[in-house]
């Protein structure tokens, strides 16, 4: 920026860094208010079982309808919630709310909840989970926790024992965004995840022509050998779905099926899938 601009505009006295810090403080304050006032919402996106052609359940995805800024996506506020530690309280709300809502669904359907690294490391996660299950009456095996590889960075021994502790509660554990970390294979070998969620970046390039399907096949083969199910994230096209089915991927999730939707739309979705299942059985 030129000297003249700096003198003429207020930018000179308010460098971009200060502006960023101010916005962060404002967002943090707004997050605290949203925690206090119940200002978050859960959306749900279907997880579909390709092998049995049926709905498996839904992933709960948080949304923040901000009073002045409109809907804010988790990609925008989860990082700040992590840094400030506010994610622990937000995560408690997500767990309670997701379990409460899932009890209204048919009993074969599961709910998946994202657990961020800070939340995973904080003391009391298992008691929060037990409380959410106890208060809602949801069967533990209907709750699936999604964690990412970054939880392993802290301390692998501690992480493994924490994971076994959670497993002992009867909940399922999925490895989210698989393939985006840097040493994925060793984590896969160290812990028996129930499910591996193959990151969207591997699905995006999936066409008959390229070699992306070879990567999918390698992951599904490996996961199967280790006794884990696989789910492909971000499936948008029928072609991707067919390749995934062929390459042995058991579950899919993505806009092809549905975007994440509000709770009041779930009954309709669940009914649609039941209808598809019935007609598949008739065919
Ligand atoms: P994620 O757990 O990997 O969730 C999948 C994300 O992909 C969601 O973004 C979803 O809306 C999006 N998605 C689903 N299907 C498609 C598709 O076909 N195409 C494309 N382009 N995107 C698709 P969303 O809801 O914005 O969430 C982003 C991330 O924020 C999540 O990634 C998760 O890491 C985090 N997150 C969301 N809710 C929570 C929560 O309650 N707690 C925590 N700790 N993190 C959360
Ligand atoms: Mg997830
Ligand atoms: Mg994911
Ligand atoms: Mg992802």
CSV table of C-alpha atoms and ligand atoms in Angstrom, one decimal:
chain,number,residue,atom,x,y,z
A,1,UNK,CA,0.0,0.0,0.0
A,2,UNK,CA,1.4,3.5,-0.9
A,3,UNK,CA,2.1,6.1,1.7
A,4,UNK,CA,-0.6,8.3,0.4
A,5,UNK,CA,-3.3,5.7,0.7
A,6,UNK,CA,-2.1,4.9,4.2
A,7,UNK,CA,-2.5,8.5,5.3
A,8,UNK,CA,-5.8,9.1,3.5
A,9,UNK,CA,-7.6,5.9,4.6
A,10,UNK,CA,-8.1,4.7,8.1
A,11,UNK,CA,-6.3,1.5,7.1
A,12,UNK,CA,-3.0,3.1,8.1
A,13,UNK,CA,-4.1,3.3,11.7
A,14,UNK,CA,-5.9,0.0,11.7
A,15,UNK,CA,-3.6,-2.7,10.2
A,16,UNK,CA,-5.2,-5.8,8.9
A,17,UNK,CA,-3.9,-7.8,11.9
A,18,UNK,CA,-5.8,-5.7,14.4
A,19,UNK,CA,-8.9,-6.0,12.3
A,20,UNK,CA,-8.5,-9.8,12.3
A,21,UNK,CA,-7.9,-9.9,16.1
A,22,UNK,CA,-11.0,-7.8,16.6
A,23,UNK,CA,-13.1,-10.1,14.4
A,24,UNK,CA,-11.8,-13.1,16.3
A,25,UNK,CA,-12.8,-11.5,19.7
A,26,UNK,CA,-16.2,-10.6,18.4
A,27,UNK,CA,-16.7,-14.2,17.1
A,28,UNK,CA,-15.5,-15.7,20.3
A,29,UNK,CA,-18.0,-13.5,22.3
A,30,UNK,CA,-20.8,-14.5,19.9
A,31,UNK,CA,-19.9,-18.2,20.3
A,32,UNK,CA,-20.2,-17.8,24.1
A,33,UNK,CA,-23.6,-16.2,23.7
A,34,UNK,CA,-24.7,-19.0,21.3
A,35,UNK,CA,-23.6,-21.6,23.8
A,36,UNK,CA,-25.5,-19.8,26.6
A,37,UNK,CA,-28.6,-19.2,24.5
A,38,UNK,CA,-28.8,-22.4,22.6
A,39,UNK,CA,-28.0,-20.7,19.3
A,40,UNK,CA,-26.8,-23.7,17.4
A,41,UNK,CA,-28.7,-26.2,15.2
A,42,UNK,CA,-28.0,-29.7,14.1
A,43,UNK,CA,-28.5,-30.8,10.4
A,44,UNK,CA,-28.4,-34.4,9.4
A,45,UNK,CA,-27.0,-36.1,6.3
A,46,UNK,CA,-27.9,-39.7,5.3
A,47,UNK,CA,-25.4,-42.5,5.4
A,48,UNK,CA,-26.4,-45.1,2.9
A,49,UNK,CA,-25.5,-48.8,2.9
A,50,UNK,CA,-24.7,-49.8,-0.7
A,51,UNK,CA,-24.4,-53.5,0.0
A,52,UNK,CA,-27.8,-53.9,1.6
A,53,UNK,CA,-29.4,-51.0,-0.2
A,54,UNK,CA,-30.7,-49.3,2.8
A,55,UNK,CA,-30.4,-46.3,5.0
A,56,UNK,CA,-27.8,-46.8,7.8
A,57,UNK,CA,-28.4,-43.6,9.7
A,58,UNK,CA,-27.4,-39.9,9.7
A,59,UNK,CA,-24.3,-37.8,10.5
A,60,UNK,CA,-25.1,-34.8,12.7
A,61,UNK,CA,-23.5,-31.6,11.4
A,62,UNK,CA,-23.6,-28.4,13.4
A,63,UNK,CA,-24.9,-25.1,12.0
A,64,UNK,CA,-24.8,-21.7,13.5
A,65,UNK,CA,-27.5,-19.4,12.4
A,66,UNK,CA,-25.9,-16.1,13.4
A,67,UNK,CA,-28.2,-13.2,14.3
A,68,UNK,CA,-26.4,-10.7,12.1
A,69,UNK,CA,-24.2,-12.8,9.7
A,70,UNK,CA,-26.6,-15.5,8.6
A,71,UNK,CA,-25.8,-19.2,8.6
A,72,UNK,CA,-22.2,-19.8,9.5
A,73,UNK,CA,-20.6,-23.2,8.5
A,74,UNK,CA,-18.6,-25.3,10.9
A,75,UNK,CA,-15.5,-24.8,8.8
A,76,UNK,CA,-15.6,-21.2,9.8
A,77,UNK,CA,-16.2,-21.5,13.6
A,78,UNK,CA,-15.0,-24.9,14.7
A,79,UNK,CA,-11.3,-23.9,14.4
A,80,UNK,CA,-11.9,-20.9,16.7
A,81,UNK,CA,-14.0,-23.1,19.1
A,82,UNK,CA,-11.1,-25.5,19.2
A,83,UNK,CA,-8.5,-22.8,19.9
A,84,UNK,CA,-10.6,-21.2,22.7
A,85,UNK,CA,-11.6,-24.6,24.2
A,86,UNK,CA,-15.3,-23.6,23.7
A,87,UNK,CA,-15.6,-26.8,21.5
A,88,UNK,CA,-15.9,-28.8,24.7
A,89,UNK,CA,-19.2,-27.2,25.7
A,90,UNK,CA,-20.4,-27.1,22.1
A,91,UNK,CA,-19.5,-30.7,21.7
A,92,UNK,CA,-21.5,-31.6,24.8
A,93,UNK,CA,-24.5,-30.0,23.3
A,94,UNK,CA,-24.1,-31.8,20.0
A,95,UNK,CA,-23.9,-35.1,21.7
A,96,UNK,CA,-26.9,-34.6,23.9
A,97,UNK,CA,-29.0,-33.2,21.0
A,98,UNK,CA,-27.9,-35.8,18.5
A,99,UNK,CA,-28.8,-38.7,20.9
A,100,UNK,CA,-32.1,-37.1,21.9
A,101,UNK,CA,-33.1,-36.7,18.2
A,102,UNK,CA,-32.0,-40.2,17.2
A,103,UNK,CA,-34.3,-41.8,19.7
A,104,UNK,CA,-37.2,-40.6,17.5
A,105,UNK,CA,-36.0,-42.6,14.5
A,106,UNK,CA,-36.6,-46.3,13.7
A,107,UNK,CA,-34.4,-48.4,15.9
A,108,UNK,CA,-32.1,-49.7,13.2
A,109,UNK,CA,-30.8,-46.2,12.3
A,110,UNK,CA,-27.6,-44.8,13.8
A,111,UNK,CA,-26.4,-41.3,14.5
A,112,UNK,CA,-22.8,-40.2,13.8
A,113,UNK,CA,-21.2,-37.3,15.8
A,114,UNK,CA,-18.0,-35.5,15.1
A,115,UNK,CA,-15.5,-35.3,18.0
A,116,UNK,CA,-12.8,-32.7,17.5
A,117,UNK,CA,-9.2,-33.3,18.8
A,118,UNK,CA,-9.5,-30.9,21.7
A,119,UNK,CA,-12.8,-32.4,22.8
A,120,UNK,CA,-11.2,-35.9,22.5
A,121,UNK,CA,-8.3,-34.8,24.7
A,122,UNK,CA,-10.4,-33.1,27.3
A,123,UNK,CA,-11.2,-35.0,30.5
A,124,UNK,CA,-14.8,-36.2,30.8
A,125,UNK,CA,-15.6,-37.1,27.2
A,126,UNK,CA,-16.8,-40.6,28.3
A,127,UNK,CA,-18.9,-39.3,31.1
A,128,UNK,CA,-20.5,-36.8,28.6
A,129,UNK,CA,-21.2,-39.7,26.3
A,130,UNK,CA,-22.7,-41.8,29.1
A,131,UNK,CA,-24.9,-38.9,30.1
A,132,UNK,CA,-26.1,-38.2,26.6
A,133,UNK,CA,-26.9,-41.9,26.2
A,134,UNK,CA,-28.5,-42.2,29.7
A,135,UNK,CA,-30.7,-39.1,29.4
A,136,UNK,CA,-31.9,-40.0,25.9
A,137,UNK,CA,-32.2,-43.7,26.3
A,138,UNK,CA,-30.3,-44.3,23.0
A,139,UNK,CA,-28.7,-47.7,22.7
A,140,UNK,CA,-24.9,-47.2,22.7
A,141,UNK,CA,-24.4,-49.2,19.5
A,142,UNK,CA,-26.6,-46.6,17.7
A,143,UNK,CA,-24.0,-43.9,18.4
A,144,UNK,CA,-21.0,-43.6,16.2
A,145,UNK,CA,-18.1,-41.2,17.0
A,146,UNK,CA,-16.1,-39.7,14.2
A,147,UNK,CA,-12.6,-38.8,14.9
A,148,UNK,CA,-9.8,-37.6,12.6
A,149,UNK,CA,-6.2,-38.8,12.5
A,150,UNK,CA,-5.1,-35.5,14.2
A,151,UNK,CA,-6.1,-37.0,17.6
A,152,UNK,CA,-3.2,-39.3,17.3
A,153,UNK,CA,-0.6,-36.6,17.1
A,154,UNK,CA,-0.7,-35.8,20.8
A,155,UNK,CA,0.2,-39.2,22.3
A,156,UNK,CA,-0.4,-42.4,20.6
A,157,UNK,CA,-0.5,-44.6,23.7
A,158,UNK,CA,-2.9,-42.3,25.5
A,159,UNK,CA,-5.1,-42.0,22.4
A,160,UNK,CA,-5.3,-45.8,21.9
A,161,UNK,CA,-6.3,-46.3,25.5
A,162,UNK,CA,-8.9,-43.5,25.3
A,163,UNK,CA,-10.3,-45.2,22.1
A,164,UNK,CA,-10.5,-48.5,23.8
A,165,UNK,CA,-12.3,-46.9,26.7
A,166,UNK,CA,-14.9,-45.4,24.4
A,167,UNK,CA,-15.3,-48.7,22.6
A,168,UNK,CA,-16.0,-50.3,26.0
A,169,UNK,CA,-19.0,-48.0,26.3
A,170,UNK,CA,-20.5,-49.9,23.4
A,171,UNK,CA,-20.3,-47.0,20.9
A,172,UNK,CA,-18.9,-47.3,17.4
A,173,UNK,CA,-15.8,-45.4,16.2
A,174,UNK,CA,-15.2,-44.2,12.7
A,175,UNK,CA,-12.0,-42.6,11.3
A,176,UNK,CA,-13.1,-39.5,9.5
A,177,UNK,CA,-11.4,-37.8,6.5
A,178,UNK,CA,-9.2,-40.8,5.9
A,179,UNK,CA,-6.3,-40.1,3.6
A,180,UNK,CA,-5.8,-36.5,4.4
A,181,UNK,CA,-3.3,-37.1,7.2
A,182,UNK,CA,0.3,-38.0,6.8
A,183,UNK,CA,0.7,-41.5,8.2
A,184,UNK,CA,-2.7,-43.0,7.9
A,185,UNK,CA,-1.7,-46.6,7.5
A,186,UNK,CA,-0.1,-46.9,10.9
A,187,UNK,CA,-3.2,-45.6,12.7
A,188,UNK,CA,-5.3,-48.0,10.8
A,189,UNK,CA,-3.2,-50.9,12.0
A,190,UNK,CA,-3.1,-49.6,15.6
A,191,UNK,CA,-6.8,-49.4,16.3
A,192,UNK,CA,-9.7,-51.5,15.1
A,193,UNK,CA,-12.0,-48.7,13.8
A,194,UNK,CA,-15.5,-49.8,13.0
A,195,UNK,CA,-15.5,-47.7,9.9
A,196,UNK,CA,-13.1,-45.8,7.7
A,197,UNK,CA,-14.5,-42.7,6.0
A,198,UNK,CA,-12.6,-42.1,2.8
A,199,UNK,CA,-12.1,-38.4,2.3
A,200,UNK,CA,-14.0,-36.5,-0.4
A,201,UNK,CA,-10.8,-35.7,-2.2
A,202,UNK,CA,-10.5,-39.3,-3.4
A,203,UNK,CA,-14.1,-39.4,-4.5
A,204,UNK,CA,-14.0,-36.1,-6.4
A,205,UNK,CA,-11.7,-37.5,-9.1
A,206,UNK,CA,-13.5,-40.8,-9.5
A,207,UNK,CA,-14.2,-41.5,-13.1
A,208,UNK,CA,-14.0,-44.6,-15.3
A,209,UNK,CA,-11.0,-43.1,-17.1
A,210,UNK,CA,-8.6,-42.1,-14.4
A,211,UNK,CA,-6.8,-44.2,-11.8
A,212,UNK,CA,-8.6,-42.9,-8.8
A,213,UNK,CA,-10.6,-46.1,-8.5
A,214,UNK,CA,-7.4,-48.0,-7.9
A,215,UNK,CA,-6.9,-45.9,-4.7
A,216,UNK,CA,-10.4,-46.7,-3.6
A,217,UNK,CA,-9.9,-50.4,-4.2
A,218,UNK,CA,-6.6,-50.3,-2.2
A,219,UNK,CA,-8.4,-48.7,0.7
A,220,UNK,CA,-11.4,-50.9,0.7
A,221,UNK,CA,-9.2,-54.0,0.4
A,222,UNK,CA,-7.0,-53.0,3.2
A,223,UNK,CA,-9.9,-52.0,5.5
A,224,UNK,CA,-11.7,-55.2,4.8
A,225,UNK,CA,-8.5,-57.2,5.6
A,226,UNK,CA,-8.4,-55.3,9.0
A,227,UNK,CA,-12.1,-56.0,9.6
A,228,UNK,CA,-13.3,-52.4,9.0
A,229,UNK,CA,-16.2,-51.1,6.9
A,230,UNK,CA,-15.6,-48.2,4.4
A,231,UNK,CA,-17.7,-45.2,3.6
A,232,UNK,CA,-17.0,-42.8,0.8
A,233,UNK,CA,-17.6,-39.1,1.5
A,234,UNK,CA,-18.8,-36.4,-0.9
A,235,UNK,CA,-20.5,-38.7,-3.5
A,236,UNK,CA,-22.2,-36.4,-5.9
A,237,UNK,CA,-22.6,-38.4,-9.1
A,238,UNK,CA,-24.2,-41.7,-10.0
A,239,UNK,CA,-21.0,-42.7,-11.8
A,240,UNK,CA,-19.0,-42.3,-8.6
A,241,UNK,CA,-21.6,-44.4,-6.8
A,242,UNK,CA,-21.3,-47.2,-9.3
A,243,UNK,CA,-17.5,-47.3,-9.2
A,244,UNK,CA,-17.6,-47.3,-5.4
A,245,UNK,CA,-20.0,-50.2,-5.3
A,246,UNK,CA,-17.9,-52.1,-7.8
A,247,UNK,CA,-14.7,-51.4,-5.8
A,248,UNK,CA,-16.2,-52.8,-2.6
A,249,UNK,CA,-17.1,-49.7,-0.7
A,250,UNK,CA,-20.0,-50.5,1.6
A,251,UNK,CA,-21.3,-47.0,2.5
A,252,UNK,CA,-21.7,-43.7,0.8
A,253,UNK,CA,-22.6,-40.2,1.9
A,254,UNK,CA,-23.0,-37.1,-0.3
A,255,UNK,CA,-25.2,-34.7,-2.2
A,256,UNK,CA,-26.2,-37.6,-4.6
A,257,UNK,CA,-28.4,-38.8,-1.7
A,258,UNK,CA,-29.1,-35.6,0.1
A,259,UNK,CA,-27.5,-32.5,1.5
A,260,UNK,CA,-27.5,-32.2,5.3
A,261,UNK,CA,-31.1,-31.3,6.2
A,262,UNK,CA,-33.0,-29.9,9.2
A,263,UNK,CA,-34.5,-32.4,11.7
A,264,UNK,CA,-38.1,-31.7,10.5
A,265,UNK,CA,-37.3,-33.0,7.1
A,266,UNK,CA,-35.9,-36.4,8.4
A,267,UNK,CA,-39.3,-38.2,8.7
A,268,UNK,CA,-39.8,-37.5,5.0
A,269,UNK,CA,-36.4,-38.8,4.0
A,270,UNK,CA,-36.7,-41.9,6.2
A,271,UNK,CA,-40.0,-42.6,4.5
A,272,UNK,CA,-38.5,-42.2,1.1
A,273,UNK,CA,-35.7,-44.7,1.8
A,274,UNK,CA,-38.2,-47.2,3.3
A,275,UNK,CA,-40.1,-46.9,0.0
A,276,UNK,CA,-37.0,-47.5,-2.1
A,277,UNK,CA,-36.2,-50.5,0.0
A,278,UNK,CA,-39.6,-52.0,-0.4
A,279,UNK,CA,-39.5,-51.6,-4.2
A,280,UNK,CA,-36.0,-53.0,-4.3
A,281,UNK,CA,-37.3,-56.1,-2.5
A,282,UNK,CA,-40.2,-56.4,-4.9
A,283,UNK,CA,-38.0,-56.1,-7.9
B,1,LIG,P1,-17.0,-33.9,8.0
B,1,LIG,O1,-17.2,-34.5,9.3
B,1,LIG,O2,-16.0,-34.5,7.1
B,1,LIG,O3,-18.4,-33.7,7.3
B,1,LIG,C1,-18.6,-33.8,6.0
B,1,LIG,C2,-18.7,-32.4,5.3
B,1,LIG,O4,-18.9,-32.6,3.9
B,1,LIG,C3,-20.0,-31.6,5.7
B,1,LIG,O5,-19.6,-30.3,5.7
B,1,LIG,C4,-21.0,-31.9,4.6
B,1,LIG,O6,-22.0,-30.9,4.5
B,1,LIG,C5,-20.0,-31.9,3.4
B,1,LIG,N1,-20.6,-32.7,2.3
B,1,LIG,C6,-21.4,-33.8,2.4
B,1,LIG,N2,-21.7,-34.3,1.2
B,1,LIG,C7,-21.0,-33.5,0.3
B,1,LIG,C8,-20.9,-33.6,-1.1
B,1,LIG,O7,-21.4,-34.4,-1.8
B,1,LIG,N3,-20.1,-32.6,-1.7
B,1,LIG,C9,-19.5,-31.7,-0.9
B,1,LIG,N4,-18.7,-30.8,-1.6
B,1,LIG,N5,-19.5,-31.6,0.4
B,1,LIG,C10,-20.3,-32.5,1.0
B,1,LIG,P2,-20.0,-29.3,6.9
B,1,LIG,O8,-21.4,-29.7,7.5
B,1,LIG,O9,-19.8,-27.9,6.5
B,1,LIG,O10,-19.0,-29.7,8.0
B,1,LIG,C11,-17.6,-29.5,7.8
B,1,LIG,C12,-16.8,-30.1,8.9
B,1,LIG,O11,-17.0,-29.4,10.2
B,1,LIG,C13,-17.1,-31.6,9.2
B,1,LIG,O12,-16.4,-32.4,8.2
B,1,LIG,C14,-16.5,-31.7,10.6
B,1,LIG,O13,-15.2,-31.9,10.5
B,1,LIG,C15,-16.8,-30.4,11.2
B,1,LIG,N6,-18.1,-30.5,12.0
B,1,LIG,C16,-19.3,-30.4,11.6
B,1,LIG,N7,-20.2,-30.6,12.6
B,1,LIG,C17,-19.4,-30.7,13.7
B,1,LIG,C18,-19.7,-30.9,15.1
B,1,LIG,O14,-20.8,-31.0,15.6
B,1,LIG,N8,-18.6,-31.1,16.0
B,1,LIG,C19,-17.3,-31.0,15.5
B,1,LIG,N9,-16.3,-31.1,16.4
B,1,LIG,N10,-17.0,-30.8,14.2
B,1,LIG,C20,-18.1,-30.7,13.3
B,2,LIG,MG1,-17.6,-36.3,10.0
B,3,LIG,MG1,-15.5,-36.4,6.9
B,4,LIG,MG1,-14.3,-34.6,5.1
